[in-house]
Amino acid sequence: MNEVITALIIEDHPLYRGALVQLMNRLVGETAVRAVSSAEEGLRLQNMLSLSLIVLDLGLPGMNGIDALSAFVRQYPSVPIIVVSASEDRAEATSVLRAGARVFISKAVSAETITNVAHRILSGSLVEPEWITPKGKTAMGGSLLKLTPRQQETLELLAQGHSNKEIGLRLGLAEITVKVHVSAVFRALDVVNRTQAVLAARRQGLCLESKETDI
């Protein structure tokens, strides 16, 4: 008979892993928590049909970072993932959330905060992706969910200063199609021109460097 595992913890530091296990035990019960020390070990587990939550350390030995996160997203596409990390970098938080994590949370937050986040996920009340630091939480769902991969490519080229015609040539699209994508990017970012789009995208970690030009 398969084990009924509700929460899977992937954390290599013994003390922090133990603390996470205790927190999850209070939420789902001792027999419903499985803890492992590497991504590879977690990915080898099979038939975890009851799994409802994954807590993943971003800085594991072996497979780690976005690669590890992506592997768990592929293996458990319907299971929400909390990524814990010592980093408080916005660009990294954006990358993690866009790769499929539900929450990117600092290891410096309190046990109460982590428990609250896990409870909200398990109860279905945490819907939009969030970045949580010791200073509080930042809902990031809008920019993360509104841009399609093609719109993201268009935004990146736009931020580099390319015209619609140049973007079309680079992406193999008709210029009229590029205009449609540019308009969609403007709506998603709630802006009216390229300069505003680039500034908004940089604030949200969607692009890092740009040449700011008006339409």
mmCIF file with all atom_site columns, N, CA and C in Angstrom, residues 108-135:
data_model
loop_
_atom_site.group_PDB
_atom_site.id
_atom_site.type_symbol
_atom_site.label_atom_id
_atom_site.label_alt_id
_atom_site.label_comp_id
_atom_site.label_asym_id
_atom_site.label_entity_id
_atom_site.label_seq_id
_atom_site.pdbx_PDB_ins_code
_atom_site.Cartn_x
_atom_site.Cartn_y
_atom_site.Cartn_z
_atom_site.occupancy
_atom_site.B_iso_or_equiv
_atom_site.pdbx_formal_charge
_atom_site.auth_seq_id
_atom_site.auth_comp_id
_atom_site.auth_asym_id
_atom_site.auth_atom_id
_atom_site.pdbx_PDB_model_num
ATOM 1  N N  . ALA A 1 108 ? 14.958 33.681 6.509  1.00 0.00 ? 108 ALA A N  1
ATOM 2  C CA . ALA A 1 108 ? 15.059 34.534 7.703  1.00 0.00 ? 108 ALA A CA 1
ATOM 3  C C  . ALA A 1 108 ? 13.697 34.858 8.315  1.00 0.00 ? 108 ALA A C  1
ATOM 4  N N  . VAL A 1 109 ? 12.605 34.431 7.676  1.00 0.00 ? 109 VAL A N  1
ATOM 5  C CA . VAL A 1 109 ? 11.285 34.735 8.242  1.00 0.00 ? 109 VAL A CA 1
ATOM 6  C C  . VAL A 1 109 ? 11.020 33.835 9.438  1.00 0.00 ? 109 VAL A C  1
ATOM 7  N N  . SER A 1 110 ? 10.019 34.177 10.195 1.00 0.00 ? 110 SER A N  1
ATOM 8  C CA . SER A 1 110 ? 9.688  33.416 11.405 1.00 0.00 ? 110 SER A CA 1
ATOM 9  C C  . SER A 1 110 ? 9.006  32.099 11.072 1.00 0.00 ? 110 SER A C  1
ATOM 10 N N  . ALA A 1 111 ? 9.057  31.188 12.032 1.00 0.00 ? 111 ALA A N  1
ATOM 11 C CA . ALA A 1 111 ? 8.360  29.908 11.877 1.00 0.00 ? 111 ALA A CA 1
ATOM 12 C C  . ALA A 1 111 ? 6.866  30.135 11.702 1.00 0.00 ? 111 ALA A C  1
ATOM 13 N N  . GLU A 1 112 ? 6.335  31.132 12.380 1.00 0.00 ? 112 GLU A N  1
ATOM 14 C CA . GLU A 1 112 ? 4.905  31.444 12.275 1.00 0.00 ? 112 GLU A CA 1
ATOM 15 C C  . GLU A 1 112 ? 4.542  31.847 10.846 1.00 0.00 ? 112 GLU A C  1
ATOM 16 N N  . THR A 1 113 ? 5.436  32.605 10.192 1.00 0.00 ? 113 THR A N  1
ATOM 17 C CA . THR A 1 113 ? 5.179  33.037 8.823  1.00 0.00 ? 113 THR A CA 1
ATOM 18 C C  . THR A 1 113 ? 5.149  31.847 7.872  1.00 0.00 ? 113 THR A C  1
ATOM 19 N N  . ILE A 1 114 ? 6.115  30.952 8.005  1.00 0.00 ? 114 ILE A N  1
ATOM 20 C CA . ILE A 1 114 ? 6.155  29.765 7.147  1.00 0.00 ? 114 ILE A CA 1
ATOM 21 C C  . ILE A 1 114 ? 4.916  28.901 7.375  1.00 0.00 ? 114 ILE A C  1
ATOM 22 N N  . THR A 1 115 ? 4.544  28.726 8.628  1.00 0.00 ? 115 THR A N  1
ATOM 23 C CA . THR A 1 115 ? 3.350  27.935 8.953  1.00 0.00 ? 115 THR A CA 1
ATOM 24 C C  . THR A 1 115 ? 2.112  28.548 8.325  1.00 0.00 ? 115 THR A C  1
ATOM 25 N N  . ASN A 1 116 ? 2.009  29.867 8.420  1.00 0.00 ? 116 ASN A N  1
ATOM 26 C CA . ASN A 1 116 ? 0.856  30.571 7.851  1.00 0.00 ? 116 ASN A CA 1
ATOM 27 C C  . ASN A 1 116 ? 0.785  30.396 6.337  1.00 0.00 ? 116 ASN A C  1
ATOM 28 N N  . VAL A 1 117 ? 1.939  30.488 5.678  1.00 0.00 ? 117 VAL A N  1
ATOM 29 C CA . VAL A 1 117 ? 1.983  30.317 4.221  1.00 0.00 ? 117 VAL A CA 1
ATOM 30 C C  . VAL A 1 117 ? 1.554  28.905 3.834  1.00 0.00 ? 117 VAL A C  1
ATOM 31 N N  . ALA A 1 118 ? 2.102  27.913 4.533  1.00 0.00 ? 118 ALA A N  1
ATOM 32 C CA . ALA A 1 118 ? 1.748  26.520 4.240  1.00 0.00 ? 118 ALA A CA 1
ATOM 33 C C  . ALA A 1 118 ? 0.261  26.271 4.468  1.00 0.00 ? 118 ALA A C  1
ATOM 34 N N  . HIS A 1 119 ? -0.269 26.837 5.545  1.00 0.00 ? 119 HIS A N  1
ATOM 35 C CA . HIS A 1 119 ? -1.698 26.668 5.848  1.00 0.00 ? 119 HIS A CA 1
ATOM 36 C C  . HIS A 1 119 ? -2.559 27.292 4.749  1.00 0.00 ? 119 HIS A C  1
ATOM 37 N N  . ARG A 1 120 ? -2.174 28.476 4.283  1.00 0.00 ? 120 ARG A N  1
ATOM 38 C CA . ARG A 1 120 ? -2.939 29.150 3.229  1.00 0.00 ? 120 ARG A CA 1
ATOM 39 C C  . ARG A 1 120 ? -2.922 28.346 1.939  1.00 0.00 ? 120 ARG A C  1
ATOM 40 N N  . ILE A 1 121 ? -1.786 27.734 1.628  1.00 0.00 ? 121 ILE A N  1
ATOM 41 C CA . ILE A 1 121 ? -1.711 26.914 0.416  1.00 0.00 ? 121 ILE A CA 1
ATOM 42 C C  . ILE A 1 121 ? -2.590 25.675 0.559  1.00 0.00 ? 121 ILE A C  1
ATOM 43 N N  . LEU A 1 122 ? -2.470 24.995 1.677  1.00 0.00 ? 122 LEU A N  1
ATOM 44 C CA . LEU A 1 122 ? -3.231 23.762 1.887  1.00 0.00 ? 122 LEU A CA 1
ATOM 45 C C  . LEU A 1 122 ? -4.732 24.021 1.938  1.00 0.00 ? 122 LEU A C  1
ATOM 46 N N  . SER A 1 123 ? -5.117 25.213 2.397  1.00 0.00 ? 123 SER A N  1
ATOM 47 C CA . SER A 1 123 ? -6.545 25.544 2.479  1.00 0.00 ? 123 SER A CA 1
ATOM 48 C C  . SER A 1 123 ? -7.074 26.129 1.175  1.00 0.00 ? 123 SER A C  1
ATOM 49 N N  . GLY A 1 124 ? -6.165 26.393 0.226  1.00 0.00 ? 124 GLY A N  1
ATOM 50 C CA . GLY A 1 124 ? -6.582 26.931 -1.061 1.00 0.00 ? 124 GLY A CA 1
ATOM 51 C C  . GLY A 1 124 ? -6.780 28.430 -1.092 1.00 0.00 ? 124 GLY A C  1
ATOM 52 N N  . SER A 1 125 ? -6.356 29.127 -0.035 1.00 0.00 ? 125 SER A N  1
ATOM 53 C CA . SER A 1 125 ? -6.579 30.572 0.022  1.00 0.00 ? 125 SER A CA 1
ATOM 54 C C  . SER A 1 125 ? -5.411 31.387 -0.529 1.00 0.00 ? 125 SER A C  1
ATOM 55 N N  . LEU A 1 126 ? -4.272 30.750 -0.793 1.00 0.00 ? 126 LEU A N  1
ATOM 56 C CA . LEU A 1 126 ? -3.134 31.461 -1.394 1.00 0.00 ? 126 LEU A CA 1
ATOM 57 C C  . LEU A 1 126 ? -3.141 31.119 -2.878 1.00 0.00 ? 126 LEU A C  1
ATOM 58 N N  . VAL A 1 127 ? -3.591 32.059 -3.676 1.00 0.00 ? 127 VAL A N  1
ATOM 59 C CA . VAL A 1 127 ? -3.790 31.809 -5.103 1.00 0.00 ? 127 VAL A CA 1
ATOM 60 C C  . VAL A 1 127 ? -2.693 32.441 -5.952 1.00 0.00 ? 127 VAL A C  1
ATOM 61 N N  . GLU A 1 128 ? -2.407 33.724 -5.725 1.00 0.00 ? 128 GLU A N  1
ATOM 62 C CA . GLU A 1 128 ? -1.401 34.426 -6.506 1.00 0.00 ? 128 GLU A CA 1
ATOM 63 C C  . GLU A 1 128 ? 0.003  34.151 -5.965 1.00 0.00 ? 128 GLU A C  1
ATOM 64 N N  . PRO A 1 129 ? 1.007  34.048 -6.855 1.00 0.00 ? 129 PRO A N  1
ATOM 65 C CA . PRO A 1 129 ? 2.396  33.859 -6.397 1.00 0.00 ? 129 PRO A CA 1
ATOM 66 C C  . PRO A 1 129 ? 2.826  35.006 -5.480 1.00 0.00 ? 129 PRO A C  1
ATOM 67 N N  . GLU A 1 130 ? 3.617  34.683 -4.475 1.00 0.00 ? 130 GLU A N  1
ATOM 68 C CA . GLU A 1 130 ? 4.076  35.688 -3.521 1.00 0.00 ? 130 GLU A CA 1
ATOM 69 C C  . GLU A 1 130 ? 5.568  35.560 -3.258 1.00 0.00 ? 130 GLU A C  1
ATOM 70 N N  . TRP A 1 131 ? 6.186  36.709 -2.995 1.00 0.00 ? 131 TRP A N  1
ATOM 71 C CA . TRP A 1 131 ? 7.577  36.771 -2.558 1.00 0.00 ? 131 TRP A CA 1
ATOM 72 C C  . TRP A 1 131 ? 7.547  37.299 -1.130 1.00 0.00 ? 131 TRP A C  1
ATOM 73 N N  . ILE A 1 132 ? 8.073  36.528 -0.194 1.00 0.00 ? 132 ILE A N  1
ATOM 74 C CA . ILE A 1 132 ? 7.981  36.883 1.218  1.00 0.00 ? 132 ILE A CA 1
ATOM 75 C C  . ILE A 1 132 ? 9.372  37.019 1.821  1.00 0.00 ? 132 ILE A C  1
ATOM 76 N N  . THR A 1 133 ? 9.642  38.187 2.386  1.00 0.00 ? 133 THR A N  1
ATOM 77 C CA . THR A 1 133 ? 10.905 38.469 3.064  1.00 0.00 ? 133 THR A CA 1
ATOM 78 C C  . THR A 1 133 ? 10.592 38.829 4.515  1.00 0.00 ? 133 THR A C  1
ATOM 79 N N  . PRO A 1 134 ? 11.620 39.016 5.353  1.00 0.00 ? 134 PRO A N  1
ATOM 80 C CA . PRO A 1 134 ? 11.353 39.431 6.732  1.00 0.00 ? 134 PRO A CA 1
ATOM 81 C C  . PRO A 1 134 ? 10.584 40.746 6.831  1.00 0.00 ? 134 PRO A C  1
ATOM 82 N N  . LYS A 1 135 ? 10.601 41.553 5.761  1.00 0.00 ? 135 LYS A N  1
ATOM 83 C CA . LYS A 1 135 ? 9.891  42.834 5.770  1.00 0.00 ? 135 LYS A CA 1
ATOM 84 C C  . LYS A 1 135 ? 8.416  42.686 5.417  1.00 0.00 ? 135 LYS A C  1
#
